[in-house]
CSV table of C-alpha atoms and ligand atoms in Angstrom, one decimal:
chain,number,residue,atom,x,y,z
A,1,UNK,CA,-76.1,16.7,67.4
A,2,UNK,CA,-77.2,13.4,68.7
A,3,UNK,CA,-76.3,9.7,68.5
A,4,UNK,CA,-78.4,6.7,67.6
A,5,UNK,CA,-78.0,3.4,66.0
A,6,UNK,CA,-80.0,0.4,64.9
A,7,UNK,CA,-80.1,-3.3,64.1
A,8,UNK,CA,-83.1,-4.8,62.4
A,9,UNK,CA,-85.4,-3.5,65.0
A,10,UNK,CA,-84.3,-1.9,68.2
A,11,UNK,CA,-82.0,1.0,68.2
A,12,UNK,CA,-81.2,4.3,69.7
A,13,UNK,CA,-79.2,4.5,72.8
A,14,UNK,CA,-79.9,8.2,73.3
A,15,UNK,CA,-83.3,9.0,71.8
A,16,UNK,CA,-86.3,7.5,73.6
A,17,UNK,CA,-88.6,8.9,70.9
A,18,UNK,CA,-86.6,9.3,67.7
A,19,UNK,CA,-87.9,11.8,65.2
A,20,UNK,CA,-87.7,9.1,62.6
A,21,UNK,CA,-87.7,5.3,63.0
A,22,UNK,CA,-87.1,3.0,60.0
A,23,UNK,CA,-87.7,-0.6,60.8
A,24,UNK,CA,-86.8,-3.5,58.4
A,25,UNK,CA,-87.6,-1.5,55.3
A,26,UNK,CA,-87.7,-3.5,52.1
A,27,UNK,CA,-88.1,-2.4,48.5
A,28,UNK,CA,-88.1,-4.8,45.6
A,29,UNK,CA,-88.8,-3.6,42.1
A,30,UNK,CA,-90.4,-6.2,39.8
A,31,UNK,CA,-88.7,-6.8,36.5
A,32,UNK,CA,-91.1,-7.8,33.7
A,33,UNK,CA,-90.4,-9.5,30.4
A,34,UNK,CA,-91.9,-11.4,27.5
A,35,UNK,CA,-94.9,-10.6,25.5
A,36,UNK,CA,-97.2,-10.9,28.5
A,37,UNK,CA,-94.9,-8.7,30.6
A,38,UNK,CA,-94.8,-11.3,33.3
A,39,UNK,CA,-92.6,-10.8,36.4
A,40,UNK,CA,-89.3,-12.5,35.6
A,41,UNK,CA,-87.3,-11.2,38.6
A,42,UNK,CA,-87.0,-8.7,41.3
A,43,UNK,CA,-84.4,-6.0,42.0
A,44,UNK,CA,-83.7,-6.2,45.7
A,45,UNK,CA,-83.0,-2.4,46.0
A,46,UNK,CA,-83.5,-2.2,49.8
A,47,UNK,CA,-83.2,-5.4,51.8
A,48,UNK,CA,-84.2,-4.9,55.5
A,49,UNK,CA,-82.8,-1.5,56.5
A,50,UNK,CA,-83.4,-0.2,60.0
A,51,UNK,CA,-82.2,2.9,61.9
A,52,UNK,CA,-83.4,5.7,64.1
A,53,UNK,CA,-82.7,9.5,63.8
A,54,UNK,CA,-83.0,11.9,66.7
A,55,UNK,CA,-84.3,15.4,66.2
A,56,UNK,CA,-81.5,17.7,65.1
A,57,UNK,CA,-79.2,14.9,64.0
A,58,UNK,CA,-77.6,14.3,60.6
A,59,UNK,CA,-77.3,10.8,59.5
A,60,UNK,CA,-75.0,10.3,56.5
A,61,UNK,CA,-75.9,7.4,54.3
A,62,UNK,CA,-73.1,6.2,52.0
A,63,UNK,CA,-72.5,3.5,49.5
A,64,UNK,CA,-71.7,2.8,45.8
A,65,UNK,CA,-74.4,3.6,43.2
A,66,UNK,CA,-77.1,1.0,43.3
A,67,UNK,CA,-76.7,0.2,47.0
A,68,UNK,CA,-80.2,1.3,47.8
A,69,UNK,CA,-79.5,4.6,49.6
A,70,UNK,CA,-81.6,6.9,47.4
A,71,UNK,CA,-84.4,4.3,47.3
A,72,UNK,CA,-84.3,4.2,51.1
A,73,UNK,CA,-84.7,8.0,51.3
A,74,UNK,CA,-87.6,8.0,48.8
A,75,UNK,CA,-89.4,5.1,50.6
A,76,UNK,CA,-89.1,7.0,53.9
A,77,UNK,CA,-91.0,9.9,52.3
A,78,UNK,CA,-93.2,7.4,50.4
A,79,UNK,CA,-92.3,8.9,47.0
A,80,UNK,CA,-91.8,5.2,46.3
A,81,UNK,CA,-94.0,2.7,48.1
A,82,UNK,CA,-92.0,0.3,50.2
A,83,UNK,CA,-92.5,-3.5,49.7
A,84,UNK,CA,-92.4,-4.1,53.4
A,85,UNK,CA,-91.2,-2.6,56.7
A,86,UNK,CA,-92.3,0.4,58.7
A,87,UNK,CA,-91.4,4.0,58.9
A,88,UNK,CA,-92.5,6.2,61.8
A,89,UNK,CA,-92.2,10.0,62.0
A,90,UNK,CA,-92.7,11.5,65.5
A,91,UNK,CA,-94.3,8.2,66.5
A,92,UNK,CA,-96.8,8.2,63.6
A,93,UNK,CA,-96.7,5.5,61.0
A,94,UNK,CA,-95.7,7.0,57.6
A,95,UNK,CA,-96.1,3.6,55.9
A,96,UNK,CA,-99.7,3.3,57.0
A,97,UNK,CA,-100.7,6.9,56.4
A,98,UNK,CA,-103.6,7.7,54.1
A,99,UNK,CA,-103.0,10.0,51.1
A,100,UNK,CA,-104.4,12.9,53.1
A,101,UNK,CA,-102.2,12.2,56.1
A,102,UNK,CA,-99.3,11.9,53.8
A,103,UNK,CA,-100.0,15.4,52.4
A,104,UNK,CA,-99.9,16.8,55.9
A,105,UNK,CA,-96.7,14.8,56.6
A,106,UNK,CA,-95.1,16.3,53.5
A,107,UNK,CA,-94.9,19.6,55.4
A,108,UNK,CA,-92.6,18.0,57.9
A,109,UNK,CA,-90.5,15.8,55.6
A,110,UNK,CA,-88.9,17.3,52.4
A,111,UNK,CA,-86.3,16.2,49.9
A,112,UNK,CA,-83.5,18.0,48.0
A,113,UNK,CA,-82.7,16.1,44.8
A,114,UNK,CA,-79.3,15.4,43.3
A,115,UNK,CA,-79.6,17.0,39.9
A,116,UNK,CA,-80.3,20.8,40.2
A,117,UNK,CA,-80.7,20.9,36.4
A,118,UNK,CA,-83.4,18.3,36.2
A,119,UNK,CA,-85.3,18.9,39.4
A,120,UNK,CA,-86.5,22.4,38.6
A,121,UNK,CA,-89.2,23.0,36.1
A,122,UNK,CA,-87.6,25.1,33.3
A,123,UNK,CA,-90.9,26.7,32.4
A,124,UNK,CA,-91.6,28.1,35.9
A,125,UNK,CA,-90.0,31.1,37.5
A,126,UNK,CA,-88.0,30.6,40.6
A,127,UNK,CA,-90.7,32.4,42.6
A,128,UNK,CA,-93.3,29.9,41.3
A,129,UNK,CA,-91.1,26.9,42.0
A,130,UNK,CA,-90.4,27.9,45.6
A,131,UNK,CA,-94.0,29.1,46.1
A,132,UNK,CA,-95.7,26.0,44.8
A,133,UNK,CA,-95.7,24.3,48.2
A,134,UNK,CA,-96.9,27.5,49.9
A,135,UNK,CA,-100.0,27.3,47.7
A,136,UNK,CA,-100.6,23.6,48.1
A,137,UNK,CA,-100.4,23.9,51.9
A,138,UNK,CA,-102.2,27.2,52.0
A,139,UNK,CA,-99.3,28.9,53.9
A,140,UNK,CA,-99.5,32.4,52.3
A,141,UNK,CA,-103.0,34.0,52.7
A,142,UNK,CA,-102.3,37.0,50.5
A,143,UNK,CA,-100.1,37.9,47.5
A,144,UNK,CA,-98.0,40.1,49.7
A,145,UNK,CA,-97.4,37.4,52.2
A,146,UNK,CA,-96.6,35.0,49.4
A,147,UNK,CA,-94.0,37.3,47.9
A,148,UNK,CA,-92.5,38.3,51.2
A,149,UNK,CA,-92.0,34.6,52.1
A,150,UNK,CA,-90.4,33.9,48.7
A,151,UNK,CA,-88.0,36.8,49.2
A,152,UNK,CA,-87.2,35.6,52.8
A,153,UNK,CA,-86.5,32.1,51.5
A,154,UNK,CA,-84.3,33.4,48.7
A,155,UNK,CA,-82.3,35.5,51.1
A,156,UNK,CA,-82.0,32.6,53.6
A,157,UNK,CA,-80.3,30.5,50.9
A,158,UNK,CA,-78.0,33.3,49.8
A,159,UNK,CA,-80.0,34.5,46.7
A,160,UNK,CA,-81.8,37.8,46.3
A,161,UNK,CA,-85.3,39.1,45.8
A,162,UNK,CA,-84.7,40.0,42.1
A,163,UNK,CA,-84.0,36.3,41.4
A,164,UNK,CA,-87.7,35.6,42.0
A,165,UNK,CA,-88.8,36.4,38.4
A,166,UNK,CA,-86.0,34.6,36.7
A,167,UNK,CA,-86.0,31.0,35.2
A,168,UNK,CA,-83.8,28.1,36.3
A,169,UNK,CA,-81.6,28.2,33.2
A,170,UNK,CA,-80.3,31.6,34.2
A,171,UNK,CA,-78.6,30.1,37.3
A,172,UNK,CA,-75.4,28.1,37.9
A,173,UNK,CA,-75.5,24.6,39.3
A,174,UNK,CA,-74.8,25.8,42.8
A,175,UNK,CA,-77.4,28.5,42.6
A,176,UNK,CA,-80.0,26.0,41.3
A,177,UNK,CA,-79.3,23.8,44.3
A,178,UNK,CA,-79.9,26.8,46.5
A,179,UNK,CA,-83.3,27.2,44.8
A,180,UNK,CA,-83.9,23.5,45.5
A,181,UNK,CA,-83.1,24.1,49.2
A,182,UNK,CA,-85.4,27.1,49.4
A,183,UNK,CA,-88.2,25.0,47.8
A,184,UNK,CA,-87.6,22.4,50.5
A,185,UNK,CA,-87.6,24.9,53.3
A,186,UNK,CA,-90.7,26.7,52.1
A,187,UNK,CA,-93.0,24.5,54.3
A,188,UNK,CA,-90.7,24.7,57.4
A,189,UNK,CA,-89.9,21.0,57.5
A,190,UNK,CA,-88.4,19.1,60.4
A,191,UNK,CA,-86.6,16.4,58.3
A,192,UNK,CA,-84.9,17.0,55.0
A,193,UNK,CA,-83.6,14.1,52.9
A,194,UNK,CA,-80.6,15.4,51.0
A,195,UNK,CA,-80.4,12.9,48.2
A,196,UNK,CA,-76.9,13.3,46.7
A,197,UNK,CA,-77.7,17.0,47.0
A,198,UNK,CA,-74.1,18.0,46.3
A,199,UNK,CA,-72.9,15.1,44.2
A,200,UNK,CA,-73.4,16.9,40.9
A,201,UNK,CA,-71.5,20.1,42.0
A,202,UNK,CA,-67.9,21.1,41.7
A,203,UNK,CA,-65.9,20.5,44.9
A,204,UNK,CA,-65.6,24.2,45.8
A,205,UNK,CA,-69.4,24.6,45.3
A,206,UNK,CA,-70.0,21.4,47.3
A,207,UNK,CA,-68.3,23.0,50.3
A,208,UNK,CA,-70.4,26.1,50.0
A,209,UNK,CA,-73.7,24.2,49.8
A,210,UNK,CA,-72.7,21.9,52.7
A,211,UNK,CA,-71.8,25.0,54.8
A,212,UNK,CA,-75.2,26.5,53.9
A,213,UNK,CA,-77.0,23.3,54.9
A,214,UNK,CA,-75.1,23.3,58.3
A,215,UNK,CA,-76.1,26.9,58.9
A,216,UNK,CA,-79.7,26.2,58.0
A,217,UNK,CA,-79.7,23.2,60.3
A,218,UNK,CA,-78.7,25.3,63.3
A,219,UNK,CA,-81.1,28.1,62.4
A,220,UNK,CA,-84.1,25.9,61.8
A,221,UNK,CA,-83.3,22.9,64.0
A,222,UNK,CA,-83.4,20.7,61.0
A,223,UNK,CA,-82.8,16.9,60.9
A,224,UNK,CA,-81.0,15.6,57.8
A,225,UNK,CA,-80.6,12.3,56.1
A,226,UNK,CA,-77.6,13.1,54.0
A,227,UNK,CA,-77.1,10.6,51.1
A,228,UNK,CA,-73.9,10.5,49.2
A,229,UNK,CA,-71.7,7.9,47.4
A,230,UNK,CA,-68.5,9.3,48.9
A,231,UNK,CA,-67.4,9.0,52.5
A,232,UNK,CA,-65.4,12.2,52.3
A,233,UNK,CA,-68.5,14.3,51.4
A,234,UNK,CA,-70.5,13.2,54.5
A,235,UNK,CA,-67.6,13.3,57.0
A,236,UNK,CA,-68.0,16.9,58.2
A,237,UNK,CA,-71.8,17.2,58.1
A,238,UNK,CA,-72.8,13.9,59.7
A,239,UNK,CA,-73.2,13.0,63.4
A,240,UNK,CA,-73.5,9.4,62.4
A,241,UNK,CA,-72.9,7.5,59.2
A,242,UNK,CA,-74.6,4.4,57.9
A,243,UNK,CA,-72.7,2.5,55.2
A,244,UNK,CA,-74.9,0.5,52.8
A,245,UNK,CA,-74.0,-2.4,50.5
A,246,UNK,CA,-76.5,-4.0,48.1
A,247,UNK,CA,-79.6,-2.9,49.9
A,248,UNK,CA,-78.3,-3.5,53.5
A,249,UNK,CA,-76.7,-1.3,56.2
A,250,UNK,CA,-73.4,-3.0,56.9
A,251,UNK,CA,-72.1,-0.5,59.5
A,252,UNK,CA,-73.5,2.4,61.4
A,253,UNK,CA,-71.6,4.5,63.9
A,254,UNK,CA,-70.9,8.0,65.2
A,255,UNK,CA,-69.0,9.7,62.3
A,256,UNK,CA,-65.7,10.3,64.2
A,257,UNK,CA,-65.7,6.6,65.4
A,258,UNK,CA,-66.5,5.3,61.9
A,259,UNK,CA,-63.7,7.3,60.3
A,260,UNK,CA,-61.1,6.5,63.0
A,261,UNK,CA,-62.1,2.9,63.6
A,262,UNK,CA,-64.0,1.3,60.7
A,263,UNK,CA,-64.9,-2.3,61.5
A,264,UNK,CA,-66.6,-3.6,58.4
A,265,UNK,CA,-64.3,-4.8,55.6
A,266,UNK,CA,-66.4,-2.8,53.1
A,267,UNK,CA,-66.2,0.4,55.1
A,268,UNK,CA,-62.4,-0.2,55.4
A,269,UNK,CA,-62.1,-0.4,51.6
A,270,UNK,CA,-64.3,2.7,51.0
A,271,UNK,CA,-62.3,4.7,53.6
A,272,UNK,CA,-58.9,3.6,52.2
A,273,UNK,CA,-59.8,5.5,49.0
A,274,UNK,CA,-60.5,8.7,50.8
A,275,UNK,CA,-57.5,11.1,50.6
A,276,UNK,CA,-56.0,12.3,53.8
A,277,UNK,CA,-55.0,16.0,53.9
A,278,UNK,CA,-51.9,15.3,56.1
A,279,UNK,CA,-49.2,14.0,53.7
A,280,UNK,CA,-47.3,12.4,56.6
A,281,UNK,CA,-50.2,10.0,57.3
A,282,UNK,CA,-50.3,7.0,55.0
A,283,UNK,CA,-53.3,4.8,54.5
A,284,UNK,CA,-53.1,1.5,52.9
A,285,UNK,CA,-55.4,1.3,49.9
A,286,UNK,CA,-57.7,-1.7,49.9
A,287,UNK,CA,-58.7,-2.6,46.4
A,288,UNK,CA,-61.9,-4.7,46.1
A,289,UNK,CA,-62.0,-7.4,43.5
A,290,UNK,CA,-64.8,-7.6,41.0
A,291,UNK,CA,-67.9,-5.5,40.6
A,292,UNK,CA,-70.9,-5.1,42.9
A,293,UNK,CA,-73.1,-8.1,42.1
A,294,UNK,CA,-76.5,-7.5,40.5
A,295,UNK,CA,-79.3,-6.6,42.9
A,296,UNK,CA,-81.4,-8.8,40.7
A,297,UNK,CA,-79.7,-11.8,42.3
A,298,UNK,CA,-77.8,-10.7,45.3
A,299,UNK,CA,-75.3,-13.4,46.7
A,300,UNK,CA,-76.6,-15.5,49.6
A,301,UNK,CA,-75.4,-15.0,53.1
A,302,UNK,CA,-73.4,-11.8,53.5
A,303,UNK,CA,-74.0,-9.9,50.2
A,304,UNK,CA,-70.4,-8.7,50.4
A,305,UNK,CA,-68.8,-12.2,50.5
A,306,UNK,CA,-68.0,-12.3,46.8
A,307,UNK,CA,-65.6,-9.3,47.2
A,308,UNK,CA,-64.6,-9.5,50.8
A,309,UNK,CA,-60.9,-10.1,51.4
A,310,UNK,CA,-61.5,-12.0,54.6
A,311,UNK,CA,-64.6,-14.0,53.7
A,312,UNK,CA,-64.9,-17.4,55.3
A,313,UNK,CA,-66.3,-20.2,53.1
A,314,UNK,CA,-69.2,-22.1,54.6
A,315,UNK,CA,-70.1,-19.2,56.8
A,316,UNK,CA,-70.1,-15.9,55.0
A,317,UNK,CA,-71.7,-17.4,51.8
A,318,UNK,CA,-74.5,-19.1,53.8
A,319,UNK,CA,-75.5,-17.0,56.8
A,320,UNK,CA,-76.7,-13.4,56.7
A,321,UNK,CA,-74.8,-11.4,59.3
A,322,UNK,CA,-77.0,-9.1,61.5
A,323,UNK,CA,-76.0,-5.7,62.9
A,324,UNK,CA,-74.4,-6.2,66.3
A,325,UNK,CA,-72.8,-3.8,68.8
A,326,UNK,CA,-69.1,-3.4,68.6
A,327,UNK,CA,-68.8,-0.2,70.6
A,328,UNK,CA,-71.0,2.7,71.9
A,329,UNK,CA,-73.6,3.3,69.2
A,330,UNK,CA,-71.3,1.4,66.7
A,331,UNK,CA,-72.9,-1.5,65.0
A,332,UNK,CA,-71.5,-3.8,62.3
A,333,UNK,CA,-73.0,-6.6,60.2
A,334,UNK,CA,-70.0,-9.0,59.9
A,335,UNK,CA,-69.5,-12.6,61.2
A,336,UNK,CA,-65.9,-12.0,61.9
A,337,UNK,CA,-65.9,-8.6,63.6
A,338,UNK,CA,-66.9,-8.1,67.2
B,1,SF4,FE1,-66.6,-10.4,54.9
B,1,SF4,FE2,-67.9,-12.5,56.0
B,1,SF4,FE3,-67.8,-10.2,57.3
B,1,SF4,FE4,-69.3,-10.4,55.1
B,1,SF4,S1,-69.5,-11.5,57.1
B,1,SF4,S2,-68.0,-8.8,55.6
B,1,SF4,S3,-68.0,-11.8,53.9
B,1,SF4,S4,-66.1,-11.5,56.8
């Protein structure tokens, strides 16, 4: 557990050298049209995102679909090339790494994908899927060592040795996600991006997979970026939570502080929809008007001003709010909250 936060550049109160530093990350996707396929617009998927993560920490990243959270995760690993901004891992620039350096970095930074049905090659056995990275990174010198490592990984994620020779279609969604986790762990990474890793699973299975991820974190000192669209999913696993809206981080804070004392109107609205287990506690539901605007043409000023219940004309629709401190490690991008 650790605590860190970040504005557009400086950040972490507790970690002098964060494991991961993301600085002003931008990703625009060109949209092409016409016979000549000229660029006719740009999807502003990630619009200046910054944060630090300390070793052993879990940062939850939350927001509605299309807010840029998965793109942020993929840009960090350079599965997608960022348009601008910098990412450092253990003080080394990921964004400026050569292909060879990236291959080496891939041992330290892994990803678990959302869809356990689509992310596993149906033609490969589970052993081959998990062992692929062992071969790429030359981590198993002999066939015996290779098989022993696969069995070890299967057992680590709650599966068994005889699953090695089976195919993905023979497993349930939860079991497939365990295979995805074993595949990510094969190279002994330090950072794992869990990209909506439990979103496609039933609630009871979600809890099992989250418990497994927590156990693995303490066993292997893992650091997680845990991406989800639902605040209730990240609550228990996260040390800190970053809330994203239309490509920007609008609030970032230690998890208990964010849930007890949300400061951004968007976070307040998201939280108001999270059920409270105690029936005696009532939370007033904040219903946002309208839909999330298109990232092709995000609104000027504060991206949230078209839906914000307290937006101020002449300010919120003109000036972009920057993340500012509102409490220990608690930062909010809102003109009206301090
Ligand atoms: Fe609402 Fe304005 Fe704050 Fe944006 S800056 S969240 S529009 S009050």
